Coordinates of N, CA, C and O in Angstrom, one line a residue:
M1 N 17.1 8.5 -8.4 CA 18.2 7.6 -8.0 C 18.0 7.2 -6.6 O 17.8 8.0 -5.7
E2 N 18.2 6.0 -6.3 CA 17.9 5.4 -5.0 C 19.2 5.3 -4.2 O 20.3 4.9 -4.7
T3 N 19.2 5.8 -3.0 CA 20.3 5.6 -2.0 C 19.7 5.2 -0.7 O 18.5 5.2 -0.5
K4 N 20.6 4.7 0.2 CA 20.0 4.3 1.5 C 19.3 5.4 2.2 O 18.3 5.2 2.9
E5 N 19.9 6.6 2.1 CA 19.3 7.8 2.8 C 18.1 8.3 2.1 O 17.2 8.9 2.7
K6 N 18.1 8.2 0.8 CA 17.0 8.8 0.0 C 16.5 7.7 -1.0 O 17.0 7.6 -2.1
P7 N 15.4 7.0 -0.7 CA 14.9 6.0 -1.6 C 14.2 6.7 -2.8 O 13.9 7.9 -2.8
D8 N 14.1 5.9 -3.9 CA 13.4 6.4 -5.1 C 11.9 6.5 -4.9 O 11.2 5.6 -5.2
L9 N 11.5 7.6 -4.4 CA 10.1 7.8 -4.1 C 9.2 7.9 -5.4 O 8.1 7.6 -5.4
G10 N 9.9 8.4 -6.5 CA 9.2 8.5 -7.8 C 8.8 7.1 -8.3 O 7.8 7.0 -8.9
F11 N 9.6 6.1 -8.0 CA 9.3 4.8 -8.4 C 7.9 4.3 -7.8 O 7.1 3.7 -8.5
I12 N 7.7 4.7 -6.5 CA 6.5 4.3 -5.9 C 5.2 4.9 -6.5 O 4.3 4.3 -6.8
S13 N 5.3 6.2 -6.8 CA 4.2 6.9 -7.5 C 4.0 6.3 -8.8 O 2.9 6.1 -9.2
G14 N 5.1 6.1 -9.6 CA 5.0 5.5 -10.9 C 4.4 4.1 -10.9 O 3.6 3.7 -11.7
M15 N 4.7 3.3 -9.8 CA 4.2 2.0 -9.7 C 2.6 2.0 -9.6 O 1.9 1.2 -10.2
F16 N 2.1 2.9 -8.8 CA 0.7 3.0 -8.6 C 0.0 3.5 -9.9 O -1.0 2.9 -10.3
K17 N 0.6 4.5 -10.5 CA 0.0 4.9 -11.8 C 0.0 3.8 -12.8 O -1.0 3.6 -13.5
E18 N 1.1 3.1 -13.0 CA 1.2 2.0 -13.9 C 0.2 0.9 -13.6 O -0.5 0.4 -14.5
Y19 N 0.1 0.6 -12.3 CA -0.8 -0.5 -11.9 C -2.3 -0.1 -12.2 O -3.1 -0.9 -12.7
C20 N -2.6 1.1 -11.8 CA -4.0 1.5 -11.9 C -4.5 1.8 -13.3 O -5.7 1.7 -13.6
S21 N -3.6 2.2 -14.2 CA -4.0 2.5 -15.5 C -3.7 1.4 -16.5 O -4.1 1.5 -17.7
G22 N -3.1 0.3 -16.1 CA -2.7 -0.8 -17.0 C -3.8 -1.8 -17.2 O -4.7 -1.9 -16.4
N23 N -3.6 -2.6 -18.2 CA -4.4 -3.8 -18.4 C -3.9 -4.9 -17.6 O -3.0 -4.7 -16.8
E24 N -4.6 -6.1 -17.7 CA -4.2 -7.2 -16.8 C -2.8 -7.6 -17.0 O -2.1 -8.0 -16.0
E25 N -2.2 -7.6 -18.2 CA -0.8 -8.0 -18.4 C 0.1 -7.0 -17.7 O 1.1 -7.4 -17.0
K26 N -0.2 -5.7 -17.8 CA 0.7 -4.7 -17.1 C 0.5 -4.8 -15.6 O 1.5 -4.7 -14.9
Q27 N -0.7 -5.1 -15.1 CA -0.9 -5.3 -13.7 C -0.1 -6.5 -13.2 O 0.6 -6.4 -12.1
A28 N -0.1 -7.6 -13.9 CA 0.7 -8.8 -13.6 C 2.2 -8.5 -13.5 O 2.9 -8.9 -12.6
E29 N 2.7 -7.7 -14.4 CA 4.1 -7.3 -14.4 C 4.4 -6.5 -13.2 O 5.5 -6.7 -12.6
V30 N 3.6 -5.6 -12.8 CA 3.8 -4.8 -11.6 C 3.8 -5.7 -10.4 O 4.7 -5.5 -9.5
L31 N 2.9 -6.6 -10.3 CA 2.8 -7.5 -9.2 C 4.0 -8.4 -9.1 O 4.5 -8.7 -8.0
K32 N 4.5 -8.8 -10.2 CA 5.7 -9.7 -10.2 C 7.0 -9.0 -9.9 O 7.8 -9.6 -9.2
N33 N 7.2 -7.8 -10.4 CA 8.5 -7.2 -10.4 C 8.5 -5.9 -9.5 O 9.4 -5.8 -8.7
K34 N 7.6 -5.0 -9.7 CA 7.7 -3.8 -9.0 C 7.2 -3.8 -7.6 O 7.8 -3.1 -6.7
A35 N 6.3 -4.7 -7.2 CA 5.9 -4.9 -5.8 C 7.1 -5.4 -5.0 O 7.3 -5.0 -3.9
E36 N 8.0 -6.2 -5.6 CA 9.1 -6.7 -4.9 C 10.2 -5.6 -4.7 O 10.8 -5.4 -3.6
K37 N 10.3 -4.8 -5.7 CA 11.2 -3.6 -5.6 C 10.8 -2.7 -4.5 O 11.6 -2.2 -3.7
A38 N 9.5 -2.5 -4.4 CA 8.9 -1.6 -3.3 C 9.2 -2.2 -2.0 O 9.6 -1.5 -1.0
A39 N 9.0 -3.5 -1.8 CA 9.3 -4.2 -0.5 C 10.8 -4.0 -0.2 O 11.1 -3.8 1.0
K40 N 11.7 -4.1 -1.2 CA 13.1 -3.9 -0.9 C 13.4 -2.5 -0.4 O 14.2 -2.2 0.5
L41 N 12.7 -1.5 -1.0 CA 12.8 -0.1 -0.5 C 12.4 0.0 0.9 O 13.0 0.7 1.7
F42 N 11.3 -0.6 1.3 CA 10.8 -0.6 2.7 C 11.8 -1.2 3.6 O 12.0 -0.7 4.7
G43 N 12.4 -2.3 3.2 CA 13.5 -2.9 4.0 C 14.7 -2.1 4.2 O 15.3 -2.0 5.3
N44 N 15.0 -1.3 3.2 CA 16.2 -0.4 3.3 C 15.9 0.9 4.0 O 16.8 1.5 4.5
D45 N 14.6 1.2 4.2 CA 14.4 2.5 4.9 C 13.9 2.3 6.4 O 13.5 3.3 7.0
G46 N 14.0 1.1 6.9 CA 13.8 0.9 8.3 C 12.4 0.6 8.7 O 12.0 0.5 9.8
T47 N 11.5 0.3 7.7 CA 10.1 -0.1 8.0 C 10.2 -1.6 8.4 O 10.8 -2.4 7.7
S48 N 9.4 -1.9 9.4 CA 9.4 -3.3 9.9 C 8.3 -4.1 9.2 O 7.3 -3.5 8.8
K49 N 8.4 -5.4 9.3 CA 7.3 -6.3 8.8 C 6.0 -6.0 9.6 O 4.9 -6.0 9.1
H50 N 6.2 -5.8 10.9 CA 5.0 -5.5 11.8 C 4.3 -4.3 11.3 O 3.0 -4.3 11.2
Q51 N 4.9 -3.2 10.9 CA 4.3 -2.0 10.5 C 3.6 -2.2 9.1 O 2.5 -1.7 8.9
I52 N 4.2 -2.9 8.2 CA 3.6 -3.2 6.9 C 2.3 -4.0 7.1 O 1.3 -3.7 6.6
R53 N 2.4 -5.1 7.9 CA 1.3 -5.9 8.2 C 0.2 -5.2 8.9 O -1.0 -5.4 8.7
K54 N 0.5 -4.3 9.9 CA -0.5 -3.5 10.6 C -1.3 -2.7 9.7 O -2.6 -2.7 9.8
H55 N -0.7 -2.0 8.8 CA -1.4 -1.2 7.8 C -2.2 -2.0 6.9 O -3.4 -1.7 6.5
F56 N -1.6 -3.1 6.4 CA -2.3 -4.0 5.5 C -3.6 -4.6 6.1 O -4.7 -4.6 5.5
H57 N -3.5 -5.0 7.3 CA -4.6 -5.7 8.0 C -5.7 -4.7 8.3 O -6.9 -5.1 8.3
R58 N -5.4 -3.5 8.6 CA -6.4 -2.5 8.8 C -7.2 -2.2 7.6 O -8.4 -2.2 7.6
L59 N -6.5 -2.2 6.4 CA -7.2 -2.0 5.1 C -7.9 -3.2 4.7 O -9.0 -3.2 4.1
L60 N -7.4 -4.4 5.1 CA -8.0 -5.7 4.7 C -9.3 -5.8 5.5 O -10.3 -6.3 4.9
D61 N -9.4 -5.3 6.7 CA -10.6 -5.3 7.5 C -11.7 -4.4 6.8 O -12.8 -4.8 6.7
I62 N -11.3 -3.3 6.2 CA -12.2 -2.4 5.5 C -12.7 -3.2 4.3 O -13.9 -3.2 4.0
K63 N -11.8 -3.9 3.6 CA -12.2 -4.6 2.4 C -13.2 -5.7 2.7 O -14.2 -5.9 2.0
E64 N -13.0 -6.4 3.8 CA -13.9 -7.5 4.2 C -15.3 -6.9 4.6 O -16.3 -7.5 4.2
R65 N -15.3 -5.8 5.2 CA -16.6 -5.2 5.6 C -17.3 -4.6 4.3 O -18.5 -4.7 4.2
M66 N -16.5 -4.2 3.4 CA -17.1 -3.7 2.1 C -17.7 -4.9 1.4 O -18.8 -4.8 0.8
K67 N -17.1 -6.1 1.4 CA -17.6 -7.3 0.8 C -18.9 -7.7 1.5 O -19.9 -8.0 0.8
A68 N -18.9 -7.7 2.8 CA -20.1 -8.1 3.5 C -21.2 -7.1 3.3 O -22.4 -7.5 3.4
D69 N -20.9 -5.8 3.1 CA -21.9 -4.8 2.8 C -22.7 -5.1 1.5 O -23.8 -4.7 1.4
N70 N -22.0 -5.8 0.6 CA -22.6 -6.3 -0.6 C -23.2 -5.1 -1.4 O -24.2 -5.2 -2.1
S71 N -22.4 -4.0 -1.4 CA -22.8 -2.8 -2.2 C -21.6 -2.4 -3.0 O -20.5 -2.6 -2.6
N72 N -21.9 -1.8 -4.1 CA -20.8 -1.2 -4.9 C -20.4 0.2 -4.4 O -19.5 0.8 -5.0
D73 N -21.1 0.7 -3.5 CA -20.9 2.1 -3.0 C -19.8 2.1 -2.0 O -19.9 1.5 -0.9
I74 N -18.7 2.8 -2.3 CA -17.5 2.9 -1.5 C -17.6 4.1 -0.5 O -16.8 4.2 0.4
R75 N -18.5 5.0 -0.7 CA -18.5 6.3 0.0 C -18.5 6.2 1.5 O -17.8 6.9 2.1
K76 N -19.2 5.2 2.0 CA -19.3 5.2 3.5 C -18.0 4.7 4.1 O -17.7 4.9 5.3
F77 N -17.1 4.1 3.3 CA -15.8 3.6 3.8 C -14.7 4.6 3.5 O -13.6 4.5 4.0
L78 N -15.0 5.7 2.7 CA -13.9 6.6 2.4 C -13.2 7.3 3.5 O -12.0 7.4 3.5
P79 N -13.9 7.7 4.6 CA -13.2 8.3 5.7 C -12.2 7.4 6.3 O -11.1 7.8 6.7
E80 N -12.6 6.1 6.5 CA -11.6 5.1 7.0 C -10.4 4.9 6.1 O -9.3 4.8 6.6
I81 N -10.7 4.9 4.8 CA -9.6 4.7 3.9 C -8.7 5.9 3.9 O -7.5 5.8 3.9
A82 N -9.3 7.1 4.0 CA -8.5 8.4 4.0 C -7.6 8.5 5.2 O -6.6 9.1 5.2
M83 N -8.0 7.9 6.3 CA -7.2 7.9 7.5 C -5.9 7.2 7.3 O -5.0 7.5 8.1
T84 N -5.7 6.4 6.3 CA -4.4 5.8 6.0 C -3.3 6.8 5.9 O -2.2 6.6 6.4
S85 N -3.6 7.9 5.3 CA -2.7 9.0 5.1 C -2.3 9.6 6.5 O -1.1 9.8 6.8
A86 N -3.3 9.8 7.3 CA -3.0 10.3 8.7 C -2.2 9.3 9.5 O -1.2 9.7 10.2
Y87 N -2.5 8.0 9.4 CA -1.7 7.0 10.1 C -0.3 7.0 9.7 O 0.6 6.8 10.5
A88 N -0.1 7.2 8.4 CA 1.3 7.2 7.8 C 2.1 8.4 8.4 O 3.2 8.2 8.8
T89 N 1.4 9.5 8.4 CA 2.1 10.7 9.0 C 2.4 10.5 10.4 O 3.5 10.8 10.9
Y90 N 1.5 9.9 11.2 CA 1.8 9.7 12.6 C 2.9 8.7 12.8 O 3.8 8.9 13.6
D91 N 2.9 7.6 12.0 CA 4.0 6.6 12.2 C 5.3 7.1 11.7 O 6.3 6.7 12.3
I92 N 5.4 7.9 10.7 CA 6.7 8.4 10.3 C 7.2 9.5 11.3 O 8.4 9.5 11.6
S93 N 6.3 10.2 11.9 CA 6.7 11.2 12.9 C 7.3 10.5 14.2 O 8.1 11.1 14.9
R94 N 6.9 9.3 14.4 CA 7.4 8.5 15.6 C 8.5 7.6 15.1 O 9.0 6.8 15.9
K95 N 8.9 7.7 13.9 CA 10.0 6.9 13.3 C 9.7 5.4 13.3 O 10.6 4.6 13.5
N96 N 8.4 5.1 13.2 CA 8.0 3.7 13.1 C 8.1 3.1 11.7 O 8.1 1.9 11.5
I97 N 8.0 4.0 10.7 CA 8.1 3.6 9.3 C 9.1 4.6 8.6 O 9.4 5.7 9.1
G98 N 9.6 4.1 7.4 CA 10.4 5.0 6.7 C 9.7 5.8 5.6 O 8.5 5.6 5.4
I99 N 10.4 6.6 4.9 CA 9.8 7.6 4.0 C 9.2 6.8 2.8 O 8.2 7.3 2.2
A100 N 9.8 5.7 2.4 CA 9.3 5.0 1.2 C 7.9 4.4 1.5 O 7.0 4.5 0.7
F101 N 7.8 3.8 2.7 CA 6.5 3.2 3.1 C 5.5 4.3 3.3 O 4.3 4.1 3.0
E102 N 5.9 5.4 3.9 CA 4.9 6.5 4.0 C 4.4 6.9 2.7 O 3.2 7.1 2.5
R103 N 5.3 7.1 1.7 CA 4.8 7.4 0.3 C 3.9 6.4 -0.3 O 2.9 6.7 -0.9
F104 N 4.2 5.1 0.0 CA 3.3 4.0 -0.5 C 1.9 4.2 0.1 O 1.0 4.1 -0.7
L105 N 1.8 4.4 1.4 CA 0.5 4.5 2.0 C -0.2 5.8 1.5 O -1.4 5.7 1.3
K106 N 0.5 6.8 1.3 CA -0.2 8.1 0.8 C -0.6 7.9 -0.6 O -1.7 8.4 -1.0
E107 N 0.2 7.3 -1.4 CA -0.2 7.0 -2.8 C -1.4 6.1 -2.8 O -2.4 6.2 -3.6
F108 N -1.4 5.0 -2.0 CA -2.5 4.1 -1.9 C -3.8 4.9 -1.6 O -4.8 4.7 -2.2
T109 N -3.7 5.7 -0.6 CA -4.9 6.5 -0.1 C -5.4 7.4 -1.3 O -6.6 7.4 -1.5
N110 N -4.5 8.1 -1.9 CA -4.9 9.0 -3.0 C -5.7 8.2 -4.1 O -6.7 8.6 -4.6
E111 N -5.1 7.1 -4.5 CA -5.7 6.3 -5.6 C -7.1 5.7 -5.1 O -8.1 5.7 -5.8
A112 N -7.1 5.2 -3.8 CA -8.3 4.6 -3.3 C -9.5 5.6 -3.2 O -10.6 5.2 -3.5
V113 N -9.2 6.7 -2.6 CA -10.3 7.7 -2.4 C -10.8 8.3 -3.6 O -11.9 8.9 -3.7
N114 N -10.1 8.2 -4.7 CA -10.5 8.8 -6.0 C -11.0 7.7 -6.9 O -11.1 7.9 -8.1
G115 N -11.3 6.5 -6.3 CA -11.7 5.4 -7.2 C -13.0 4.8 -6.7 O -13.8 5.4 -6.0
D116 N -13.3 3.6 -7.1 CA -14.5 2.9 -6.7 C -14.1 1.6 -6.0 O -12.9 1.3 -5.7
R117 N -15.1 0.8 -5.7 CA -14.8 -0.5 -4.9 C -13.9 -1.4 -5.7 O -13.0 -2.0 -5.1
E118 N -14.1 -1.5 -7.0 CA -13.2 -2.4 -7.8 C -11.8 -1.9 -7.8 O -10.8 -2.7 -7.6
K119 N -11.5 -0.6 -7.8 CA -10.2 -0.1 -7.8 C -9.6 -0.3 -6.4 O -8.4 -0.7 -6.3
F120 N -10.3 -0.2 -5.3 CA -9.8 -0.4 -4.0 C -9.4 -1.9 -3.9 O -8.4 -2.2 -3.3
F121 N -10.2 -2.8 -4.4 CA -9.9 -4.2 -4.3 C -8.6 -4.5 -5.1 O -7.8 -5.3 -4.7
K122 N -8.4 -3.9 -6.3 CA -7.2 -4.0 -7.1 C -6.0 -3.5 -6.3 O -4.9 -4.1 -6.3
L123 N -6.2 -2.4 -5.7 CA -5.1 -1.8 -4.9 C -4.7 -2.7 -3.7 O -3.5 -2.9 -3.3
M124 N -5.7 -3.4 -3.1 CA -5.4 -4.3 -2.1 C -4.6 -5.5 -2.6 O -3.8 -6.1 -1.8
T125 N -4.8 -5.9 -3.8 CA -4.0 -7.0 -4.4 C -2.6 -6.6 -4.5 O -1.7 -7.3 -4.2
L126 N -2.4 -5.3 -4.9 CA -1.0 -4.8 -5.0 C -0.4 -4.8 -3.6 O 0.8 -5.2 -3.4
F127 N -1.1 -4.3 -2.6 CA -0.6 -4.3 -1.3 C -0.3 -5.7 -0.8 O 0.7 -5.9 -0.1
E128 N -1.1 -6.6 -1.1 CA -0.9 -8.0 -0.7 C 0.4 -8.6 -1.3 O 1.1 -9.3 -0.6
A129 N 0.7 -8.2 -2.5 CA 1.9 -8.7 -3.2 C 3.1 -8.1 -2.4 O 4.1 -8.8 -2.2
V130 N 3.0 -6.8 -2.1 CA 4.1 -6.2 -1.3 C 4.3 -6.8 0.0 O 5.5 -7.1 0.4
V131 N 3.2 -7.2 0.7 CA 3.3 -7.9 2.0 C 4.1 -9.2 1.8 O 5.0 -9.6 2.6
G132 N 3.7 -9.9 0.7 CA 4.4 -11.2 0.5 C 5.9 -11.0 0.2 O 6.7 -11.7 0.8
Y133 N 6.3 -10.1 -0.6 CA 7.7 -9.8 -0.8 C 8.4 -9.3 0.4 O 9.6 -9.5 0.6
A134 N 7.7 -8.5 1.2 CA 8.3 -8.0 2.4 C 8.8 -9.1 3.4 O 9.8 -8.9 4.1
N135 N 8.1 -10.2 3.4 CA 8.6 -11.3 4.2 C 10.0 -11.7 3.9 O 10.7 -12.2 4.8
L136 N 10.4 -11.5 2.7 CA 11.8 -11.8 2.3 C 12.8 -10.7 2.5 O 13.9 -10.8 2.9
H137 N 12.3 -9.4 2.2 CA 13.2 -8.3 2.2 C 13.2 -7.3 3.4 O 14.0 -6.4 3.4
V138 N 12.2 -7.5 4.3 CA 12.1 -6.6 5.4 C 12.4 -7.4 6.7 O 11.9 -8.5 6.9
K139 N 13.1 -6.7 7.6 CA 13.4 -7.3 8.9 C 12.3 -7.2 9.9 O 11.6 -6.2 9.8
K140 N 12.3 -8.1 10.8 CA 11.5 -7.9 12.0 C 12.1 -6.9 12.9 O 13.3 -6.7 12.9
K141 N 11.3 -6.2 13.7 CA 11.9 -5.3 14.7 C 11.4 -5.6 16.1 O 10.4 -6.2 16.3

């Protein structure tokens, strides 16, 4: 149950599991509906657009370097991807992000480091959808 003080963190975990294990139709449904719900959670827990974009662009940089590397081997990028979890912990300790966005970043990290290049790219599509919806549901700070 979601409240302003305690967002539905189970929803975020479930969204990642559903997106990663689903077929294209299920992934499209998650991108259309659940990504927007996640963005609303971030807006309600005090996460700013700046913080969402900061984390997205750091991961987008990794994705672009992965493409340029022209290899299917994700291993050399894993330490950088894994740092997402550490950055989330740092930002929540400084009250720069809320608990829902911290959970999102940690779930993203868990899925990405246990996957391959293709899975990382799919996860980035999910994150991109959340960024898009955040423009509507999250305030600037």
